[in-house]
XYZ file of C-alpha atoms in Angstrom:
774
model
C 11.234 51.055 -20.487
C 7.689 51.223 -21.860
C 4.975 52.034 -19.308
C 1.634 50.312 -19.158
C -1.677 52.146 -19.052
C -2.578 52.312 -15.353
C -6.252 52.075 -16.234
C -5.868 48.847 -18.178
C -7.721 45.720 -17.103
C -4.863 43.410 -18.040
C -3.783 40.471 -15.892
C -0.524 38.537 -16.020
C -2.399 35.240 -16.212
C -4.506 36.316 -19.201
C -1.630 37.771 -21.232
C 0.688 34.803 -20.641
C -2.145 32.476 -21.651
C -2.747 34.552 -24.766
C 0.876 34.237 -25.843
C 1.055 30.522 -25.039
C -2.165 29.730 -26.910
C -1.097 31.623 -30.014
C 2.316 29.922 -30.115
C 0.816 26.477 -29.579
C -1.586 27.049 -32.456
C 0.879 28.530 -34.946
C 4.246 26.922 -34.137
C 5.736 24.357 -36.467
C 5.250 20.785 -35.326
C 6.335 17.497 -36.824
C 3.503 15.507 -35.212
C 5.811 13.053 -33.456
C 4.252 11.448 -30.372
C 6.774 11.268 -27.560
C 6.538 8.737 -24.714
C 4.923 5.357 -24.099
C 1.852 6.558 -22.227
C -0.577 9.436 -22.080
C 1.270 11.138 -19.206
C 4.450 11.598 -21.242
C 3.008 11.952 -24.715
C 3.862 15.361 -26.191
C 4.129 16.793 -29.665
C 7.660 17.924 -30.358
C 7.859 21.596 -31.344
C 10.584 23.501 -33.097
C 12.196 26.462 -31.328
C 9.332 28.670 -32.449
C 7.053 26.645 -30.173
C 8.858 27.131 -26.866
C 6.560 29.910 -25.686
C 7.781 30.394 -22.105
C 11.457 30.443 -23.090
C 10.749 33.100 -25.700
C 8.712 35.260 -23.334
C 11.112 34.950 -20.388
C 14.335 35.838 -22.221
C 12.714 38.721 -24.141
C 11.230 40.275 -21.003
C 14.475 39.650 -19.081
C 16.641 41.430 -21.660
C 14.385 44.480 -21.716
C 13.899 44.626 -17.944
C 17.516 43.942 -16.849
C 19.154 46.057 -19.504
C 22.832 46.524 -18.669
C 22.422 44.309 -15.597
C 21.541 41.267 -17.681
C 23.720 38.202 -17.179
C 25.732 37.545 -20.336
C 25.592 33.782 -19.754
C 21.777 33.903 -19.647
C 21.641 36.039 -22.775
C 23.988 33.790 -24.717
C 22.339 30.565 -23.616
C 18.752 31.640 -24.376
C 19.339 33.949 -27.373
C 18.104 31.236 -29.732
C 14.639 31.514 -28.199
C 14.584 35.313 -28.318
C 15.138 35.139 -32.059
C 11.852 33.241 -32.387
C 9.785 35.595 -30.199
C 6.373 36.271 -31.803
C 6.403 40.083 -31.694
C 2.913 40.732 -32.999
C 1.029 38.520 -30.523
C 1.076 41.115 -27.739
C 0.470 44.764 -28.575
C 2.680 47.488 -27.115
C 0.434 48.159 -24.151
C 0.116 44.454 -23.268
C 3.857 43.877 -23.510
C 4.550 46.979 -21.392
C 2.180 45.652 -18.758
C 4.091 42.338 -18.512
C 7.383 44.231 -18.401
C 6.129 46.393 -15.543
C 4.877 43.241 -13.795
C 8.110 41.384 -14.565
C 8.425 39.741 -11.116
C 4.794 38.624 -11.088
C 5.082 37.336 -14.648
C 8.156 35.223 -13.894
C 6.622 33.898 -10.680
C 3.431 32.932 -12.496
C 5.234 31.137 -15.324
C 7.420 29.069 -12.980
C 4.697 28.365 -10.420
C 2.348 26.927 -13.046
C 5.003 24.890 -14.810
C 6.917 25.805 -17.926
C 5.175 25.232 -21.263
C 7.763 24.190 -23.784
C 9.064 21.427 -26.035
C 8.914 17.718 -25.350
C 12.554 17.089 -24.460
C 12.637 19.929 -21.969
C 9.291 18.861 -20.506
C 10.604 15.366 -19.881
C 13.807 16.724 -18.359
C 11.833 19.115 -16.194
C 9.604 16.317 -14.917
C 12.599 14.137 -14.158
C 14.632 16.839 -12.433
C 11.918 18.604 -10.480
C 10.270 15.435 -9.179
C 13.577 14.183 -7.790
C 14.903 17.507 -6.490
C 12.319 19.884 -5.076
C 10.576 17.333 -2.840
C 13.928 16.524 -1.240
C 15.108 20.132 -1.010
C 11.889 21.093 0.792
C 12.459 18.296 3.301
C 16.132 19.147 3.688
C 15.466 22.868 4.240
C 13.672 22.015 7.499
C 16.988 20.960 9.005
C 18.814 24.207 8.160
C 18.842 27.600 9.896
C 19.891 30.110 7.233
C 21.225 33.587 8.033
C 21.091 36.595 5.689
C 24.093 36.567 3.385
C 24.881 32.851 3.821
C 26.377 31.218 0.750
C 24.077 28.366 -0.313
C 24.749 25.610 -2.840
C 21.845 23.415 -3.968
C 22.940 20.576 -6.172
C 20.630 19.862 -9.129
C 18.202 22.660 -8.232
C 17.508 22.816 -11.953
C 14.835 25.531 -12.114
C 15.411 27.303 -8.809
C 12.523 25.792 -6.803
C 14.886 25.171 -3.908
C 16.523 28.592 -4.124
C 13.129 30.211 -3.481
C 13.347 28.764 0.064
C 16.454 30.917 0.800
C 15.455 34.460 -0.279
C 17.996 36.259 1.979
C 20.973 34.119 1.017
C 23.461 34.153 -1.855
C 22.859 31.213 -4.200
C 25.953 29.715 -5.812
C 25.181 28.805 -9.420
C 27.563 26.672 -11.421
C 27.343 27.466 -15.139
C 26.049 24.126 -16.333
C 25.637 23.866 -20.059
C 21.833 23.634 -20.167
C 18.784 25.871 -20.512
C 17.536 25.145 -16.990
C 20.609 26.831 -15.473
C 19.903 30.038 -17.411
C 16.174 29.978 -16.649
C 16.963 29.538 -12.954
C 19.017 32.771 -13.004
C 16.132 34.697 -14.577
C 13.929 33.433 -11.760
C 16.429 34.443 -9.068
C 16.888 37.890 -10.647
C 13.123 38.502 -10.734
C 12.772 37.413 -7.081
C 15.580 39.714 -5.982
C 17.679 36.813 -4.744
C 21.429 37.296 -5.030
C 23.424 34.691 -6.887
C 27.030 34.169 -7.891
C 28.297 32.410 -10.977
C 30.825 29.786 -9.923
C 33.174 27.978 -12.281
C 34.550 25.517 -9.686
C 32.467 24.813 -6.580
C 35.392 23.087 -4.830
C 37.230 26.435 -4.675
C 34.458 28.092 -2.627
C 33.719 28.282 1.099
C 30.030 27.464 1.536
C 27.741 27.911 4.553
C 24.861 25.628 3.496
C 24.992 22.678 1.127
C 22.044 20.522 0.102
C 23.256 17.675 -2.081
C 21.561 14.752 -3.710
C 24.560 13.030 -5.245
C 26.222 9.903 -3.946
C 23.207 7.834 -4.929
C 25.097 4.763 -6.072
C 28.465 3.121 -5.405
C 31.118 4.852 -7.477
C 29.399 8.253 -7.195
C 30.472 9.120 -3.653
C 33.252 11.576 -4.600
C 30.937 14.635 -4.919
C 30.113 14.298 -1.204
C 33.819 14.349 -0.322
C 34.370 17.394 -2.542
C 31.411 19.303 -1.156
C 32.276 18.495 2.451
C 35.736 19.980 1.889
C 34.139 23.290 0.823
C 31.933 23.523 3.926
C 32.704 26.478 6.181
C 33.383 26.022 9.889
C 30.000 25.636 11.613
C 28.441 25.234 8.162
C 25.648 22.715 7.489
C 25.521 20.046 4.812
C 22.319 18.071 4.172
C 22.750 14.901 2.145
C 20.141 12.748 0.476
C 21.653 9.303 0.856
C 21.074 5.918 -0.713
C 21.349 2.792 1.507
C 24.587 1.850 -0.279
C 26.098 5.038 1.048
C 24.738 4.519 4.584
C 26.132 0.996 4.982
C 28.069 -1.689 3.190
C 31.647 -2.000 1.984
C 31.768 0.319 -1.045
C 35.277 1.755 -0.744
C 34.571 5.475 -1.230
C 31.487 5.363 0.986
C 33.372 3.668 3.827
C 36.165 6.242 3.568
C 33.756 9.181 3.758
C 31.717 7.659 6.615
C 34.937 7.160 8.587
C 35.870 10.790 8.054
C 32.469 12.040 9.238
C 32.563 9.822 12.325
C 36.170 10.788 13.075
C 35.313 14.502 12.761
C 32.215 13.997 14.967
C 30.407 15.991 12.285
C 27.135 14.009 12.089
C 24.272 15.794 13.838
C 21.244 13.730 12.688
C 20.429 10.555 10.765
C 16.858 10.473 9.498
C 14.770 7.937 7.620
C 11.843 9.756 6.027
C 10.402 7.262 3.522
C 9.642 3.549 3.457
C 9.660 3.371 -0.346
C 12.467 1.018 -1.384
C 12.761 2.547 -4.855
C 13.846 6.057 -3.788
C 16.657 7.581 -1.740
C 15.125 7.740 1.660
C 17.743 8.977 4.155
C 18.735 12.463 5.254
C 22.173 12.897 6.800
C 22.639 16.221 8.609
C 26.337 17.151 8.862
C 27.763 20.200 10.632
C 31.421 21.155 10.594
C 31.781 21.249 14.345
C 32.187 18.678 17.101
C 29.029 16.941 18.350
C 28.699 14.911 21.521
C 25.367 13.302 20.551
C 23.657 12.134 17.354
C 19.901 12.396 16.820
C 18.501 9.209 15.216
C 15.012 9.417 13.685
C 12.703 7.029 11.871
C 9.912 9.263 10.570
C 8.126 6.281 9.024
C 7.588 4.451 12.319
C 7.676 7.550 14.553
C 10.775 6.402 16.458
C 13.681 8.505 17.678
C 16.520 8.515 20.190
C 19.800 10.296 20.891
C 23.019 8.339 21.181
C 26.478 9.290 22.282
C 28.747 10.094 19.352
C 31.089 7.324 20.497
C 28.380 4.719 19.743
C 28.301 5.662 16.063
C 29.839 3.058 13.779
C 31.450 4.115 10.526
C 30.468 0.756 9.035
C 26.734 1.338 9.368
C 24.734 4.563 9.586
C 21.275 3.014 9.067
C 18.760 4.397 11.627
C 17.214 0.979 12.253
C 20.527 -0.303 13.577
C 20.507 2.244 16.405
C 16.777 2.245 17.212
C 16.399 -1.402 18.234
C 17.247 -2.997 21.566
C 20.412 -5.079 21.731
C 21.731 -7.347 24.498
C 24.204 -5.633 26.792
C 27.741 -7.031 26.703
C 26.736 -9.282 23.805
C 28.781 -10.711 20.974
C 28.385 -10.298 17.192
C 26.439 -12.979 15.379
C 29.520 -13.524 13.223
C 31.111 -15.256 16.270
C 28.552 -18.079 15.908
C 28.028 -18.377 12.160
C 30.061 -18.836 8.996
C 28.860 -17.220 5.804
C 28.203 -19.692 3.009
C 29.081 -18.563 -0.521
C 26.285 -20.007 -2.630
C 27.893 -18.843 -5.889
C 30.478 -21.621 -5.602
C 27.977 -24.461 -5.506
C 25.283 -23.510 -8.016
C 24.407 -26.664 -9.896
C 21.672 -27.948 -12.163
C 18.593 -28.592 -10.047
C 16.922 -31.848 -10.954
C 13.271 -32.783 -11.066
C 11.956 -34.546 -7.940
C 14.627 -32.764 -5.894
C 13.444 -31.131 -2.620
C 13.248 -27.337 -2.990
C 12.946 -24.780 -0.196
C 10.932 -21.561 -0.674
C 10.856 -18.667 1.833
C 7.371 -19.737 2.949
C 8.786 -23.135 3.920
C 10.737 -21.546 6.778
C 9.288 -20.689 10.186
C 8.932 -17.424 12.092
C 8.999 -19.178 15.491
C 11.345 -21.763 16.965
C 8.672 -24.479 16.975
C 8.490 -24.173 13.159
C 12.244 -23.977 12.547
C 12.563 -27.452 10.989
C 12.281 -26.671 7.288
C 9.549 -27.972 5.053
C 10.086 -28.348 1.331
C 8.379 -28.814 -2.045
C 9.411 -31.050 -4.927
C 10.058 -30.328 -8.594
C 7.527 -32.437 -10.465
C 6.408 -32.194 -14.053
C 2.937 -30.807 -14.504
C 2.887 -29.005 -11.138
C 3.028 -25.253 -10.603
C 6.694 -25.651 -9.662
C 7.567 -28.018 -12.478
C 6.025 -25.670 -15.060
C 8.520 -22.980 -13.999
C 11.407 -25.403 -13.767
C 13.807 -23.517 -16.053
C 13.438 -20.220 -14.182
C 13.500 -21.735 -10.712
C 16.428 -24.005 -11.425
C 18.606 -21.075 -12.416
C 17.711 -19.204 -9.225
C 18.606 -21.997 -6.813
C 21.715 -23.358 -5.137
C 22.247 -26.743 -3.524
C 22.769 -27.401 0.190
C 23.827 -30.885 1.350
C 25.272 -30.111 4.786
C 23.842 -29.041 8.173
C 22.964 -25.352 7.904
C 20.617 -22.546 8.874
C 18.518 -20.864 6.207
C 17.371 -17.302 6.824
C 14.934 -14.987 5.060
C 13.565 -11.544 5.943
C 11.388 -10.230 3.154
C 8.979 -8.555 5.585
C 9.210 -7.233 9.129
C 9.344 -10.850 10.312
C 12.456 -13.027 10.209
C 12.013 -16.581 8.922
C 14.520 -19.322 9.718
C 14.893 -23.013 9.015
C 17.298 -25.783 10.072
C 18.415 -28.576 7.781
C 20.506 -31.466 9.109
C 20.140 -33.921 6.204
C 23.206 -34.571 4.076
C 22.120 -37.492 1.872
C 20.033 -35.585 -0.696
C 20.805 -31.949 -1.519
C 18.120 -29.340 -0.964
C 17.614 -26.823 -3.760
C 17.363 -23.460 -1.975
C 15.835 -20.414 -3.644
C 18.519 -17.762 -4.114
C 17.108 -14.918 -1.914
C 17.403 -17.197 1.134
C 20.696 -16.815 3.013
C 22.569 -19.926 4.122
C 24.961 -20.195 7.096
C 26.848 -22.902 8.888
C 27.607 -22.911 12.602
C 31.048 -22.376 14.048
C 32.716 -25.443 15.485
C 31.092 -26.476 18.764
C 27.929 -24.368 18.221
C 24.561 -26.172 18.112
C 22.502 -25.253 15.056
C 19.265 -25.397 17.062
C 20.717 -23.000 19.612
C 21.554 -20.482 16.874
C 18.063 -20.888 15.390
C 16.483 -20.175 18.773
C 18.631 -17.026 19.023
C 17.751 -15.821 15.516
C 14.024 -16.177 16.201
C 14.227 -14.518 19.600
C 12.404 -11.143 19.314
C 15.445 -9.088 20.393
C 17.711 -10.612 17.717
C 15.001 -10.899 15.054
C 14.167 -7.189 15.401
C 17.806 -6.285 14.801
C 17.874 -8.325 11.589
C 14.572 -7.014 10.234
C 15.357 -3.390 11.199
C 18.658 -3.378 9.319
C 17.235 -5.417 6.465
C 14.293 -3.070 5.926
C 16.599 -0.035 5.997
C 19.139 -1.513 3.588
C 16.817 -3.756 1.579
C 17.338 -4.256 -2.113
C 15.914 -7.736 -2.573
C 18.319 -10.531 -1.631
C 18.930 -11.742 1.906
C 21.907 -13.813 0.735
C 23.618 -10.633 -0.462
C 22.481 -8.464 2.432
C 23.008 -10.433 5.617
C 26.680 -11.457 5.334
C 27.623 -7.755 5.330
C 25.946 -7.223 8.704
C 26.646 -10.390 10.723
C 29.127 -8.386 12.753
C 26.498 -5.722 13.507
C 23.842 -8.073 14.916
C 24.419 -8.612 18.621
C 23.411 -11.796 20.470
C 23.798 -12.756 24.149
C 27.266 -13.816 25.277
C 26.700 -17.237 26.889
C 28.926 -20.097 27.959
C 28.238 -23.717 27.036
C 26.018 -24.360 30.084
C 24.006 -21.172 29.505
C 23.515 -22.070 25.859
C 22.170 -25.513 26.784
C 19.758 -23.931 29.285
C 18.654 -21.306 26.738
C 17.953 -24.000 24.112
C 16.072 -26.160 26.642
C 13.830 -23.209 27.572
C 13.189 -22.482 23.885
C 12.210 -26.128 23.307
C 9.944 -26.087 26.384
C 8.223 -22.891 25.238
C 7.769 -24.375 21.762
C 6.206 -27.521 23.242
C 3.783 -25.480 25.352
C 2.821 -23.425 22.320
C 2.175 -26.572 20.291
C -0.032 -27.929 23.110
C -2.057 -24.713 23.275
C -2.496 -24.704 19.512
C -3.635 -28.329 19.609
C -6.276 -27.506 22.243
C -7.441 -24.482 20.244
C -7.577 -26.560 17.075
C -9.660 -29.209 18.857
C -12.081 -26.583 20.169
C -12.297 -25.009 16.743
C -12.987 -28.410 15.195
C -15.878 -29.003 17.605
C -17.250 -25.560 16.952
C -16.939 -25.955 13.173
C -18.829 -29.269 13.270
C -21.672 -27.648 15.228
C -21.784 -24.766 12.759
C -21.946 -27.181 9.847
C -24.797 -29.039 11.531
C -26.523 -25.704 11.873
C -25.983 -25.021 8.181
C -27.857 -28.249 7.432
C -30.864 -27.156 9.523
C -31.545 -24.218 7.180
C -32.637 -26.230 4.083
C -34.186 -28.884 6.356
C -36.245 -26.235 8.148
C -37.501 -24.864 4.839
C -38.363 -28.357 3.581
C -40.168 -29.221 6.815
C -42.168 -25.978 6.710
C -43.288 -26.599 3.130
C -44.014 -30.275 3.787
C -46.138 -29.415 6.861
C -48.116 -26.871 4.853
C -48.775 -29.452 2.122
C -49.733 -32.089 4.653
C -52.147 -29.789 6.502
C -53.808 -28.868 3.186
C -54.001 -32.547 2.174
C -55.795 -33.439 5.429
C -58.099 -30.425 5.055
C -59.057 -31.578 1.536
C -59.648 -35.175 2.608
C -56.542 -36.471 0.885
C -57.256 -34.864 -2.481
C -54.846 -32.174 -3.780
C -54.365 -30.690 -7.258
C -51.575 -28.724 -8.951
C -53.311 -25.348 -8.881
C -54.720 -25.574 -5.352
C -53.602 -22.670 -3.118
C -51.959 -23.860 0.110
C -50.801 -20.428 1.430
C -53.216 -17.471 1.404
C -50.326 -15.122 2.330
C -48.055 -15.900 -0.618
C -50.573 -17.567 -2.931
C -48.347 -20.660 -3.167
C -49.818 -23.470 -5.265
C -49.318 -27.217 -4.811
C -47.253 -27.288 -8.033
C -44.915 -24.560 -6.743
C -44.635 -26.330 -3.389
C -43.430 -29.559 -5.003
C -41.005 -27.634 -7.212
C -39.623 -25.962 -4.086
C -39.249 -29.306 -2.267
C -37.415 -30.794 -5.255
C -35.008 -27.848 -5.453
C -34.256 -27.780 -1.727
C -33.671 -31.507 -1.521
C -30.942 -30.910 -4.117
C -29.599 -28.085 -1.934
C -29.015 -30.572 0.879
C -26.013 -32.103 -0.883
C -23.800 -28.966 -0.731
C -24.805 -28.574 2.913
C -23.756 -32.158 3.625
C -20.468 -31.546 1.786
C -19.984 -28.506 3.979
C -20.358 -30.633 7.117
C -17.963 -33.280 5.827
C -15.263 -30.774 4.792
C -13.973 -29.053 7.932
C -11.707 -26.881 5.782
C -14.626 -25.469 3.792
C -14.051 -21.914 2.654
C -16.187 -19.434 0.777
C -15.569 -18.301 -2.773
C -13.423 -15.279 -3.578
C -14.916 -11.862 -2.696
C -16.409 -9.939 -5.603
C -18.133 -6.601 -6.189
C -21.825 -6.850 -5.298
C -24.681 -4.480 -6.090
C -26.832 -4.562 -2.900
C -30.116 -4.106 -4.760
C -29.431 -6.722 -7.437
C -28.304 -9.218 -4.814
C -31.341 -8.743 -2.552
C -33.797 -8.841 -5.447
C -32.126 -11.996 -6.800
C -32.126 -13.596 -3.353
C -35.837 -12.904 -2.903
C -36.650 -14.260 -6.364
C -34.748 -17.483 -5.673
C -36.179 -18.146 -2.193
C -39.628 -16.590 -2.139
C -41.506 -19.799 -2.994
C -40.418 -21.269 0.329
C -41.508 -18.317 2.469
C -45.095 -19.319 3.240
C -45.892 -17.234 6.337
C -44.302 -13.862 5.475
C -43.775 -11.453 2.601
C -40.450 -9.836 1.674
C -40.461 -6.107 0.908
C -37.791 -3.607 -0.190
C -37.805 0.164 0.287
C -36.427 1.104 -3.149
C -37.671 1.148 -6.709
C -36.155 -1.430 -9.026
C -33.025 -0.116 -10.765
C -32.487 2.595 -8.143
C -28.756 1.750 -7.939
C -28.080 1.523 -11.692
C -27.208 4.198 -14.243
C -30.224 4.913 -16.439
C -28.062 5.826 -19.455
C -24.447 5.801 -20.589
C -22.448 8.511 -18.798
C -19.687 10.336 -20.635
C -16.608 12.215 -19.452
C -14.221 14.389 -21.450
C -13.367 13.401 -25.034
C -16.654 11.466 -25.325
C -15.262 8.613 -23.251
C -17.892 6.429 -21.577
C -17.047 6.154 -17.890
C -20.244 4.382 -16.855
C -22.493 2.227 -18.998
C -26.239 1.959 -18.742
C -27.061 -0.541 -15.992
C -23.730 -0.182 -14.152
C -23.993 0.018 -10.373
C -23.491 3.319 -8.575
C -22.540 1.677 -5.262
C -21.026 -1.756 -4.623
C -19.316 -3.654 -1.849
C -16.725 -6.437 -1.868
C -17.868 -9.749 -0.337
C -18.153 -13.468 -1.258
C -21.652 -14.026 -2.629
C -22.031 -17.484 -1.054
C -21.003 -16.064 2.331
C -23.569 -13.257 1.991
C -26.237 -15.799 1.093
C -25.318 -17.774 4.237
C -25.805 -14.599 6.293
C -29.200 -13.927 4.712
C -30.229 -17.567 5.246
C -29.391 -17.283 8.931
C -31.355 -14.063 9.426
C -34.414 -15.489 7.629
C -34.149 -18.802 9.509
C -33.922 -16.973 12.843
C -36.962 -14.858 11.979
C -38.998 -17.937 11.019
C -37.946 -19.902 14.110
C -38.245 -17.150 16.716
C -40.323 -14.296 15.271
C -43.053 -15.723 13.023
C -44.594 -18.190 15.486
C -48.251 -17.082 15.568
C -50.117 -19.177 12.976
C -53.147 -16.875 13.258
C -51.240 -13.905 11.859
C -51.063 -13.307 8.118
C -49.189 -9.973 8.126
C -45.586 -11.091 8.764
C -42.985 -9.195 6.717
C -39.228 -8.997 6.269
C -37.954 -5.631 5.003
C -34.651 -5.155 3.194
C -33.011 -1.715 2.918
C -29.549 -0.253 2.401
C -27.699 3.076 2.519
C -24.205 4.604 2.496
C -22.741 5.792 5.792
C -19.440 7.603 5.208
C -17.105 4.976 3.775
C -19.343 2.024 4.663
C -22.341 0.402 2.985
C -25.113 -0.669 5.371
C -27.694 -3.377 4.662
C -30.579 -3.675 7.147
C -32.858 -6.719 7.418
C -35.894 -6.171 9.662
C -38.880 -8.302 10.641
C -42.204 -7.519 12.312
C -42.401 -10.738 14.296
C -41.906 -11.275 17.999
C -39.423 -8.937 19.683
C -36.330 -10.267 21.417
C -37.345 -11.187 25.012
C -36.887 -8.300 27.444
C -34.506 -10.272 29.662
C -32.187 -10.977 26.737
C -29.462 -8.537 25.612
C -29.635 -8.348 21.811
C -25.830 -8.042 21.546
C -25.374 -11.315 23.467
C -27.065 -13.246 20.647
C -23.892 -12.810 18.592
C -21.923 -14.902 21.089
C -21.280 -18.549 20.324
C -23.809 -20.907 21.935
C -26.299 -18.212 22.985
C -29.908 -18.507 21.759
C -33.452 -17.721 22.835
C -34.359 -21.332 21.921
C -31.220 -23.222 22.941
C -31.118 -26.889 21.872
C -34.401 -26.626 19.966
C -34.789 -27.418 16.266
C -31.068 -28.148 15.966
C -30.051 -24.456 16.144
C -27.932 -24.703 19.302
C -27.367 -20.933 19.449
C -25.061 -20.812 16.438
C -26.851 -18.838 13.696
C -26.175 -15.283 14.935
C -22.617 -16.128 15.923
C -21.918 -17.491 12.451
C -23.189 -14.215 10.952
C -20.793 -12.305 13.224
C -17.826 -14.525 12.351
C -18.417 -14.265 8.597
C -18.772 -10.475 8.746
C -15.583 -10.079 10.788
C -13.682 -12.347 8.411
C -14.311 -9.895 5.575
C -13.778 -6.595 7.473
C -17.438 -6.064 8.307
C -19.591 -6.173 11.397
C -23.158 -7.011 12.435
C -25.400 -5.474 15.064
C -28.805 -6.735 16.266
C -31.345 -4.148 17.460
C -34.627 -4.794 19.278
C -37.457 -2.217 19.215
C -40.543 -3.795 20.892
C -42.748 -0.745 20.224
C -41.887 -0.316 16.538
C -43.597 -1.966 13.576
C -40.404 -3.859 12.711
C -39.243 -5.128 16.075
C -35.963 -6.899 15.213
C -33.298 -5.449 12.931
C -29.993 -6.896 11.684
C -27.562 -4.121 10.685
C -24.805 -5.414 8.365
C -21.876 -3.012 7.835
C -19.554 -3.583 4.860
C -16.349 -1.537 4.822
C -14.856 -2.524 1.471
C -16.968 -0.456 -0.902
C -16.732 1.264 -4.279
C -18.750 4.374 -5.037
C -19.101 5.671 -8.601
C -20.314 9.058 -7.410
C -17.021 9.715 -5.610
C -15.162 8.974 -8.843
C -17.200 11.541 -10.769
C -16.618 14.217 -8.121
C -12.870 13.848 -8.655
C -13.100 14.208 -12.452
């Protein structure tokens, strides 16, 4: 073995980078772009371009010598033949050979640099394997010398977690298997080549097979190899944890019969991945640990309570009625595939949102297929996804954590029901309304949603029939059922009454708020009209266009009439607002605080006769002065783009500003002898919030009045005067809360600006944060 110069200043990182860079520059390449996006777009190299493969096998052969694994040598010899011998001089190569372990660790820890096909395979394998193996390893206590089998541990990431164990390696016909053995050799981890895993006796198994129906057999095979007291950790798909797939049911029954299940764990809420860990030990257990890591729930159950038909954690973590009966005793499953028919236009159609999540809303609503409507436009697609129901039935849907149900009793005209909705009929002698009240009872509804969310793959009609027997409802006789239904109807009636009272109160409140909205343009018109009238009297009835009527703002008669004309037009939207009790604001949009305030001032300033608006920033303070570039000369921010923005409806923000200005004029700027009234606008970032402050130097809030109380509905310093009725501040508070913000009113009698409105907006976008990440 060649020795490196001990006085050299070489580093593993620098020499590996040197070799990689040279190979990348000089290797043959056919300039083919691989992949559909930038993340997976690689140039495909010939074998002379697989730098890490070449370096690893060459160093391995020289370092291992007679101890080299013949399988590794044979499998990777093609890369050794392309090793670029002249890139590293003798001293540099000797240094890497002496630092063989560090070199191998560095190459694997930073990700292998090699051809496109292998890169794609590596991404696919390592993303799916190592994250699971790391999770699974937490549930294993390994002892020195234990035999460990890690299925699909393609590059040995998982094996690194078991340095004192013997790793069983099956000789798969791929490069990753050989590279893994180089990594284990360098780390000093023992491994054994195994031709047939099923002939071994294994202490620890971590397996990720059995993902789909039809691929359950590997679990059976691996379980048979498990040593007494050995541990097997399985990554399991919902189809393995529940359902009627033949092989899965057989294996679940064996595990339950052997009392081998130690823990059942849900560790991810993502429906697209395999999110369950099953911990199996080959010894008898008296209890099973059930965990839902997503919702931070756990409990232990007696092993006798475990059902081979369903191992989903949600099934065991919800409350169920004691001595109940399965829901299948009350309902018949309806096979919609037998009755799919052509859905006609003008036929009633039921969508999931037409069902109710409470018993009072259980009578279904429906839409109608009509040409030219949003439903009629999609007629072809919707019609193929529906089935017809023309008999009394219960419709059920559970796309979220809430269960939705609906009752249909009509039989004259078929309902077209969207396919994801499950349909059931009641057993003979069972009242449909009684079953609906049971299904929407929290105890039963939680069972349905818990199992549904654990098993979910999109279609309630497919899902629910498999689990009717697993959902437990109270066992009641005919008299008890009648009483239960009567109580449900009574509760529904009371709820409807309460909602009616609340709706009436809300209607009254909304009318008062809309009246208040009308006072804002009226107040501005009255103020301008009074100023004109006073000037007319002062001038003996003679006024001219360029006469100045306000020494504070320099407002001319011409500008005053233009303002009156504009604001009279503004009355119409305000009147529409009063007439439409369902008035809503426009959609939220990104707003630059400086541009909005400056635009607001420009639009309204002519009407502000007795005060001046000021801002504490220079114009353009929040905009990029020039185009800003990132890597590859890509413009990430154009000249004039905003550095900081917040999400809010512009018309709602204008309403808030109108209220603050109106309140200042009505309560703060009351001394006609003063000509120094001001309103100051400012803003800043506070953590993840954007703050706008609007201050005035008028009268302070009276000392006997709590500033916070002004945000309450009906509270005002001038109650029942000028039509305000104590609504303005409360409306500001309600609008801010509606869009995830908040408002605070501060009074500082001794300060220059005595009253301050602090508006906090929590939905913000900051360009500076983006650049810090780049």
